Short mmCIF file of C-alpha atoms and ligand atoms in Angstrom, two decimals:
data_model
loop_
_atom_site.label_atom_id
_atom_site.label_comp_id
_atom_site.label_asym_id
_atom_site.label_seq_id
_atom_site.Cartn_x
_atom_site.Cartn_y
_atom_site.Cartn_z
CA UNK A 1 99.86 110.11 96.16
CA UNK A 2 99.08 112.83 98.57
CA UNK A 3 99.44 111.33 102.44
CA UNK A 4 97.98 114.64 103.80
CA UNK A 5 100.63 114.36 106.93
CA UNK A 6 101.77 118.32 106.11
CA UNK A 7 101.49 120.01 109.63
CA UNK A 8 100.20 116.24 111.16
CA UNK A 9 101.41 115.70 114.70
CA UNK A 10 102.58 112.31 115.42
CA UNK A 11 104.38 110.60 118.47
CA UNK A 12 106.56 107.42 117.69
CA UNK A 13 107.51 105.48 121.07
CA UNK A 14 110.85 104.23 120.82
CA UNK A 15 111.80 107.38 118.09
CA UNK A 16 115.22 107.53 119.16
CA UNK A 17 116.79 104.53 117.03
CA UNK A 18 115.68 101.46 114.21
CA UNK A 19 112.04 101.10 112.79
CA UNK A 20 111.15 103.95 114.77
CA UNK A 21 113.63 106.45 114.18
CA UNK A 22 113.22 105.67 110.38
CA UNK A 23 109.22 106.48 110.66
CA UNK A 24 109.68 109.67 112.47
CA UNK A 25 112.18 110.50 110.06
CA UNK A 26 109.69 110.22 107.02
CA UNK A 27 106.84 111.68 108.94
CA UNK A 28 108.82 114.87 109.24
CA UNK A 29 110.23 114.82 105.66
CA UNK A 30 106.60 114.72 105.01
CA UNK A 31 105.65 117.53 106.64
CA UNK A 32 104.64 116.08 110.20
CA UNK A 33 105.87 117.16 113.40
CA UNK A 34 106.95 114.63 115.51
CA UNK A 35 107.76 113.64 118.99
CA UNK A 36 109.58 110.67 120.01
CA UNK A 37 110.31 109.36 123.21
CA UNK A 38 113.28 106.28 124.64
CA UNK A 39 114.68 105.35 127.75
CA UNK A 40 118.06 106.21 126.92
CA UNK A 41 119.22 110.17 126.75
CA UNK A 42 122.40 109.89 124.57
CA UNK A 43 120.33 107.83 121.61
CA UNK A 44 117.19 110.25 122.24
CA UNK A 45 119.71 113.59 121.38
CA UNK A 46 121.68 111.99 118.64
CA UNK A 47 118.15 110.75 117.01
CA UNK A 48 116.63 114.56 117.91
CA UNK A 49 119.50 115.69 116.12
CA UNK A 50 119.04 113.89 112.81
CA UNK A 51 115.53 114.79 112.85
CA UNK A 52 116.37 118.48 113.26
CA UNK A 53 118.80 117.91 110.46
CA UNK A 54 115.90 117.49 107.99
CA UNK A 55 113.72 119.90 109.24
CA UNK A 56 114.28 122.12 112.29
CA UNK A 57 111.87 123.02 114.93
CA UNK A 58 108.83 120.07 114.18
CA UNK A 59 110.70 117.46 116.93
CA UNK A 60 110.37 116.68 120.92
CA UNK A 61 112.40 114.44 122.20
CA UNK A 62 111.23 113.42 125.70
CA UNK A 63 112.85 110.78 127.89
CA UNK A 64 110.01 108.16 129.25
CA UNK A 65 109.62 104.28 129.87
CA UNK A 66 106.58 103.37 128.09
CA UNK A 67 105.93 100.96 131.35
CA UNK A 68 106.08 104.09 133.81
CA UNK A 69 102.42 105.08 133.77
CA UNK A 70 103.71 108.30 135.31
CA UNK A 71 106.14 109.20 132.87
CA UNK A 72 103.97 107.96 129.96
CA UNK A 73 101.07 110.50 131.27
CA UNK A 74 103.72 113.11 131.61
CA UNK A 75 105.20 112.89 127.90
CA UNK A 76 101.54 113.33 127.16
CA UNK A 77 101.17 116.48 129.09
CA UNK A 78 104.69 118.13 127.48
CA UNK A 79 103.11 116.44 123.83
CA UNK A 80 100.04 118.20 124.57
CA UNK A 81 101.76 121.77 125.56
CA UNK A 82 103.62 121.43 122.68
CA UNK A 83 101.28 120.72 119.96
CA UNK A 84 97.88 122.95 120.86
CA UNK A 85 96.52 119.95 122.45
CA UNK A 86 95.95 117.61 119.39
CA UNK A 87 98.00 114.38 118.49
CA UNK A 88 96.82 112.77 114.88
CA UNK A 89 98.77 110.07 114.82
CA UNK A 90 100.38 107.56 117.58
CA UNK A 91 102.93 104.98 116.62
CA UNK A 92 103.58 102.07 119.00
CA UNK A 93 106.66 101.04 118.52
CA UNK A 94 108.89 101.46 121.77
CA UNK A 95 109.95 97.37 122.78
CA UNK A 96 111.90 94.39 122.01
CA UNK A 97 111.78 90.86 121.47
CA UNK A 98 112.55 87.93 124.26
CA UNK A 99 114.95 85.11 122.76
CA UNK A 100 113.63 81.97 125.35
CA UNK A 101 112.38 78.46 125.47
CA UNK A 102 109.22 76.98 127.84
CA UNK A 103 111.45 75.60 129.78
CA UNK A 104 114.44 78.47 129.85
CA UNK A 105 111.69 81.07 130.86
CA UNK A 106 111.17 81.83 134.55
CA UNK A 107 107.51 82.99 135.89
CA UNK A 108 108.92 86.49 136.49
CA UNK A 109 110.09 86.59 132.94
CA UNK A 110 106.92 85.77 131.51
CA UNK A 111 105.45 88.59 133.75
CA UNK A 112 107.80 90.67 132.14
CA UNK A 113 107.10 90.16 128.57
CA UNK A 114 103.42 90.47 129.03
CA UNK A 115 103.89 93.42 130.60
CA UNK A 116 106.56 95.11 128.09
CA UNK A 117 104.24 93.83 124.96
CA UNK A 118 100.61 94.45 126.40
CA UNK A 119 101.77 97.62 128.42
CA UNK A 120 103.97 99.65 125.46
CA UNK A 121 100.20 99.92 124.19
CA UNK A 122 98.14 99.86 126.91
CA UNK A 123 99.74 103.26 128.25
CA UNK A 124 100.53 105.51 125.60
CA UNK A 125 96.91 104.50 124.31
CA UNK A 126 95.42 105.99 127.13
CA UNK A 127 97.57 108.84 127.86
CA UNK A 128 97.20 110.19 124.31
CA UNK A 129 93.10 109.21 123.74
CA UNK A 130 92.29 112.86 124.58
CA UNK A 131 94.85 114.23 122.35
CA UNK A 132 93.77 111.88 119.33
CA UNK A 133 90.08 112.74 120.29
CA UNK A 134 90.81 116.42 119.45
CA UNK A 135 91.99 115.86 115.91
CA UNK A 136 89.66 115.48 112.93
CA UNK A 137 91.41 111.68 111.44
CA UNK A 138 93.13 110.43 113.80
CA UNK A 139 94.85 106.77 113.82
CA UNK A 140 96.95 104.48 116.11
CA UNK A 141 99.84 101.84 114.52
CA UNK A 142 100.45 99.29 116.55
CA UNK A 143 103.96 97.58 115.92
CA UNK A 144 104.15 93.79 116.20
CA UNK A 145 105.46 90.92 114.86
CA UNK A 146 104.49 88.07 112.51
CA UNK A 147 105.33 85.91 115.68
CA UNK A 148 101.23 86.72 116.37
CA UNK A 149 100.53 84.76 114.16
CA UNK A 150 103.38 82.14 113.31
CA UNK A 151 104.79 81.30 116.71
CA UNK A 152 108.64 80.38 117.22
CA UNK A 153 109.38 77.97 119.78
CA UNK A 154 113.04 79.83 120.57
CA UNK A 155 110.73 82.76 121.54
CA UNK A 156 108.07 81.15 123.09
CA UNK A 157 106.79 84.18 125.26
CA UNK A 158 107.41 87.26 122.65
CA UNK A 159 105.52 84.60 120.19
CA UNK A 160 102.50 84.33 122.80
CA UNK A 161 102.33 88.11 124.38
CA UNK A 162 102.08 89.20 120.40
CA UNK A 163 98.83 87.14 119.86
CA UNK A 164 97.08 88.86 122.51
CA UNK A 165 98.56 92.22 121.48
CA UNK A 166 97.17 91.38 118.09
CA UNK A 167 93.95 90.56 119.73
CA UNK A 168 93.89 93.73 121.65
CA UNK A 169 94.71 96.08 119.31
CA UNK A 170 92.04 94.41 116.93
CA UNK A 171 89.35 95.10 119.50
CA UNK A 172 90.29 98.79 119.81
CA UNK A 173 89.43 99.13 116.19
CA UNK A 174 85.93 98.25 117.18
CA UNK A 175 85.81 100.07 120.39
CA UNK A 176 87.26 103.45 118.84
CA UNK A 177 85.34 103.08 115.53
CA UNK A 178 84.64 105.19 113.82
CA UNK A 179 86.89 107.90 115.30
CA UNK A 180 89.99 106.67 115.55
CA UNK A 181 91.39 104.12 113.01
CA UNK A 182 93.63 101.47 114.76
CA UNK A 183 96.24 99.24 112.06
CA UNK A 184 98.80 96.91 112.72
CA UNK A 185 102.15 95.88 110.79
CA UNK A 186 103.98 92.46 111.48
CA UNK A 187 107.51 92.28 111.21
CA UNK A 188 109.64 89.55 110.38
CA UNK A 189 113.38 90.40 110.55
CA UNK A 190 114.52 93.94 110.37
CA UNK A 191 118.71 95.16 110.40
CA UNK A 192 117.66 97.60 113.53
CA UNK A 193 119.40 98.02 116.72
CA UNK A 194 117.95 94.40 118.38
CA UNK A 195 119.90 92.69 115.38
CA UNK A 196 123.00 94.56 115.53
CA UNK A 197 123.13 93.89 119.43
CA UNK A 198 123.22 90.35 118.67
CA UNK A 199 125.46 90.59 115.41
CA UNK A 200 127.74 92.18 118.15
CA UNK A 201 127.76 89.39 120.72
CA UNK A 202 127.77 87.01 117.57
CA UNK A 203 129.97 83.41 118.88
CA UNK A 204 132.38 83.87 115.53
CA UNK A 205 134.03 87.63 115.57
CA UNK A 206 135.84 86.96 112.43
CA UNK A 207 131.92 86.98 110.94
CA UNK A 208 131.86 89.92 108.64
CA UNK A 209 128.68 92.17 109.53
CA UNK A 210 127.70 91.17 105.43
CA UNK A 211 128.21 87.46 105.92
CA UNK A 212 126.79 86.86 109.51
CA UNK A 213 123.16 88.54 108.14
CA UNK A 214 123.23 86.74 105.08
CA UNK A 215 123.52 83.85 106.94
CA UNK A 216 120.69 85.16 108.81
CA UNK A 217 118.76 85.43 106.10
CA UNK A 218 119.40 81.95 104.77
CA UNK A 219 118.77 80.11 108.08
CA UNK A 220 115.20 82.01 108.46
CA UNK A 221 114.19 80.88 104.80
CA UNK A 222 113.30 84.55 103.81
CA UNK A 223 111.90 84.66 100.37
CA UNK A 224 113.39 88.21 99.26
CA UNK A 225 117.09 86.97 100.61
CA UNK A 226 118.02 89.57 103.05
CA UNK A 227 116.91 91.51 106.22
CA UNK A 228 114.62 94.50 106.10
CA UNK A 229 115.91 97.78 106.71
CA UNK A 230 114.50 99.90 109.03
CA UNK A 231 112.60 102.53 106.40
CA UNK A 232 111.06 99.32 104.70
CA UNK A 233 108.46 98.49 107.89
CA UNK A 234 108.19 102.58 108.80
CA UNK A 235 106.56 103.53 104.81
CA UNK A 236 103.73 101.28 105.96
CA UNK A 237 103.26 102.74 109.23
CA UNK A 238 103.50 106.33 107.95
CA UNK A 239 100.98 104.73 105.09
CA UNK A 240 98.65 103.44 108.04
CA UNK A 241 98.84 106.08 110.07
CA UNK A 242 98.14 108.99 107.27
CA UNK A 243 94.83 110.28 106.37
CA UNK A 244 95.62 108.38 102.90
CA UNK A 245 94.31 105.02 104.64
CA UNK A 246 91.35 106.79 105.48
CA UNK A 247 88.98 103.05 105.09
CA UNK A 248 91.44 100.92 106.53
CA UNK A 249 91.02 99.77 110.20
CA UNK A 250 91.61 96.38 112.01
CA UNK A 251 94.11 95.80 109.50
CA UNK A 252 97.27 93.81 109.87
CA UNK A 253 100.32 95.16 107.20
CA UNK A 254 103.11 91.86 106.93
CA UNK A 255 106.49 93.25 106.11
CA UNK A 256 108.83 90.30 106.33
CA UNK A 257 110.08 89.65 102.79
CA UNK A 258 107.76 87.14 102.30
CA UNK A 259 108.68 84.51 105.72
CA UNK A 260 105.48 83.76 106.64
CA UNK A 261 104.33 79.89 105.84
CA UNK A 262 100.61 80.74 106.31
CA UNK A 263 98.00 81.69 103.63
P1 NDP B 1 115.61 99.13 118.22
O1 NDP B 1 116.29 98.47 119.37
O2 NDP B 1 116.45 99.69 117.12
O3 NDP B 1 114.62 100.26 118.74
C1 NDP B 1 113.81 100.09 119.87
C2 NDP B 1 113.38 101.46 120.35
O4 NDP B 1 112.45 101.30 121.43
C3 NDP B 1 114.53 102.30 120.87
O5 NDP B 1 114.27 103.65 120.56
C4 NDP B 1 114.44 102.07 122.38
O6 NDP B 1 115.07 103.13 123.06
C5 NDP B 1 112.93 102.04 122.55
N1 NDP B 1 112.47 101.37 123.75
C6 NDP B 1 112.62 100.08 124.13
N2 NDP B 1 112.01 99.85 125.29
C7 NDP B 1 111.44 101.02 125.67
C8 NDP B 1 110.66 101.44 126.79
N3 NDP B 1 110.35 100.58 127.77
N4 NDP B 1 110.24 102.71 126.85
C9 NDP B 1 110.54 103.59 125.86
N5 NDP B 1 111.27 103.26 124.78
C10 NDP B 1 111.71 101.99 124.69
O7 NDP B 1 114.65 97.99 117.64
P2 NDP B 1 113.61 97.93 116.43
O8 NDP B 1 113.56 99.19 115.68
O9 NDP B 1 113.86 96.67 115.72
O10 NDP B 1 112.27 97.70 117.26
C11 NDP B 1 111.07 98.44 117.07
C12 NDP B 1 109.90 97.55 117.44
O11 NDP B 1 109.79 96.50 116.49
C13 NDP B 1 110.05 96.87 118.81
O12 NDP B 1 108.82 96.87 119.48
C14 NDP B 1 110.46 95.46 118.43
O13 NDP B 1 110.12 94.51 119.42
C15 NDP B 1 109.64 95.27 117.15
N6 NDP B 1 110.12 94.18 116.33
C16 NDP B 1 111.32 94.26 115.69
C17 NDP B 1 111.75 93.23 114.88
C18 NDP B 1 113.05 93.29 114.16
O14 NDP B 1 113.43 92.31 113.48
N7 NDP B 1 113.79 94.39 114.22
C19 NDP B 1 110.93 92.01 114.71
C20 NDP B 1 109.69 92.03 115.41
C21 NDP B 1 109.30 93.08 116.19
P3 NDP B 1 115.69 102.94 124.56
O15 NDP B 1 116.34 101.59 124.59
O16 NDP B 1 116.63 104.08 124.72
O17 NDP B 1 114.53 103.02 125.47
#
């Protein structure tokens, strides 16, 4: 199958490392150029470099905080210079999760994960509009998590801000119909940076890496037996997001190995 992304520009928020660095890697070994943005420089270069490794010449690499409206609408300005004014695809991905309880989460956290989940689309969504407007199939991914729709008490506010993300992003597909496509994919677990940050700070350090996500894996109940890897959630958001999906919109893609208890 043909995806048509040959010469496609797409930006990927949070490029620089995990489900995000694998998509922009894919869209460029399909022919894409790509621009990715992160917070931090060091992971941005080293994740600019592998990119150029496959393909020189079709990457940006900007810093910007998807919560800086400034910085969002300037990453749009040098996306904008550097592509002839036209962005085809735009992958929300930039974020991370919240591990909290009701009662371990302060008001100003709460505030904070609403603003992280609703904002890392909100922004980019309308900084880029123009630049989707101006190409002939354009499409947004969203990425979010099964916890929209199956809710885990340990991460009661990540669980919560996800619904309405889910909510939001399923209006857009109605608001930007028929122009610009708008598709979702929930995650269950993916082996990305979040996981190995907390495989790191893991209680037992005698733990092999192996062991401590199996165990993972067989505490969450996960049907397939094992984490995702990073390129397993980014095929279906370079799927989504390519003129290939050309009748799908207000779609939600579950890549979890099978975790989720609802039909
Ligand atoms: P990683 O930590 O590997 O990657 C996250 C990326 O987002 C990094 O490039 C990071 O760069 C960037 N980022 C984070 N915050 C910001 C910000 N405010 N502005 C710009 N960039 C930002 O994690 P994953 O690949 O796992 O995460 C990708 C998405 O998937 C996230 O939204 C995450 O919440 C979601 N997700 C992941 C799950 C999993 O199991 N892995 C499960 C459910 C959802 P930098 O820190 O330098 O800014």
């Amino acid at each position: 199958m043909d995806l048509k992304l040959a010469n496609r520009i797409a930006v990927v928020t949070g490029g620089s490392s995990g489900i995000g660095l694998a998509t922009a890697q894919l869209l460029v070994e399909a022919g894409a150029r790509v621009a990715i943005c992160g917070r931090n420089e060091e992971r941005l270069a080293r994740a600019r470099a592998k990119l150029e490794d496959i393909k020189s010449g079709c990457v940006l690499a900007k810093t910007c905080d998807v919560l800086d409206t400034e910085a969002v609408a300037t990453f749009a300005r040098n996306v904008a210079a550097w592509s002839g004014g036209r962005v085809d695809l735009l992958v929300n991905n930039a974020g991370q999760g919240r591990v909290s309880t009701f009662e371990s989460t302060t008001d100003a956290q709460w505030r904070e994960e609403f603003d992280l989940k609703f904002f890392s689309q909100i922004l980019p969504i309308r900084a880029f509009k123009p630049l989707l407007d101006a190409s002939d199939a354009p499409a947004i991914v969203g990425v979010n998590s099964l916890l929209a729709l199956q809710p885990e008490a340990h991460m009661v506010c990540t669980s919560a801000a996800r619904a309405g993300v889910q909510n939001l992003l399923k209006s857009l597909a109605s608001e930007f119909a028929p122009r610009i496509r708008v598709n979702t994919i929930l995650l269950g677990l993916v082996d990305s940076g979040q996981w190995q940050r907390r495989f790191e700070a893991r209680a037992d350090k005698t733990q092999s890496r192996e062991d401590w996500f199996a165990g993972l894996a067989r505490e969450k109940r996960i049907p397939l037996g094992r984490l995702g890897t990073p390129d397993e959630p980014a095929r279906a958001i370079v799927f989504l997001g390519s003129p290939a999906a050309s009748y799908i919109t207000g779609a939600s893609l579950e890549i979890s190995g099978g975790v989720s208890r609802y039909i």
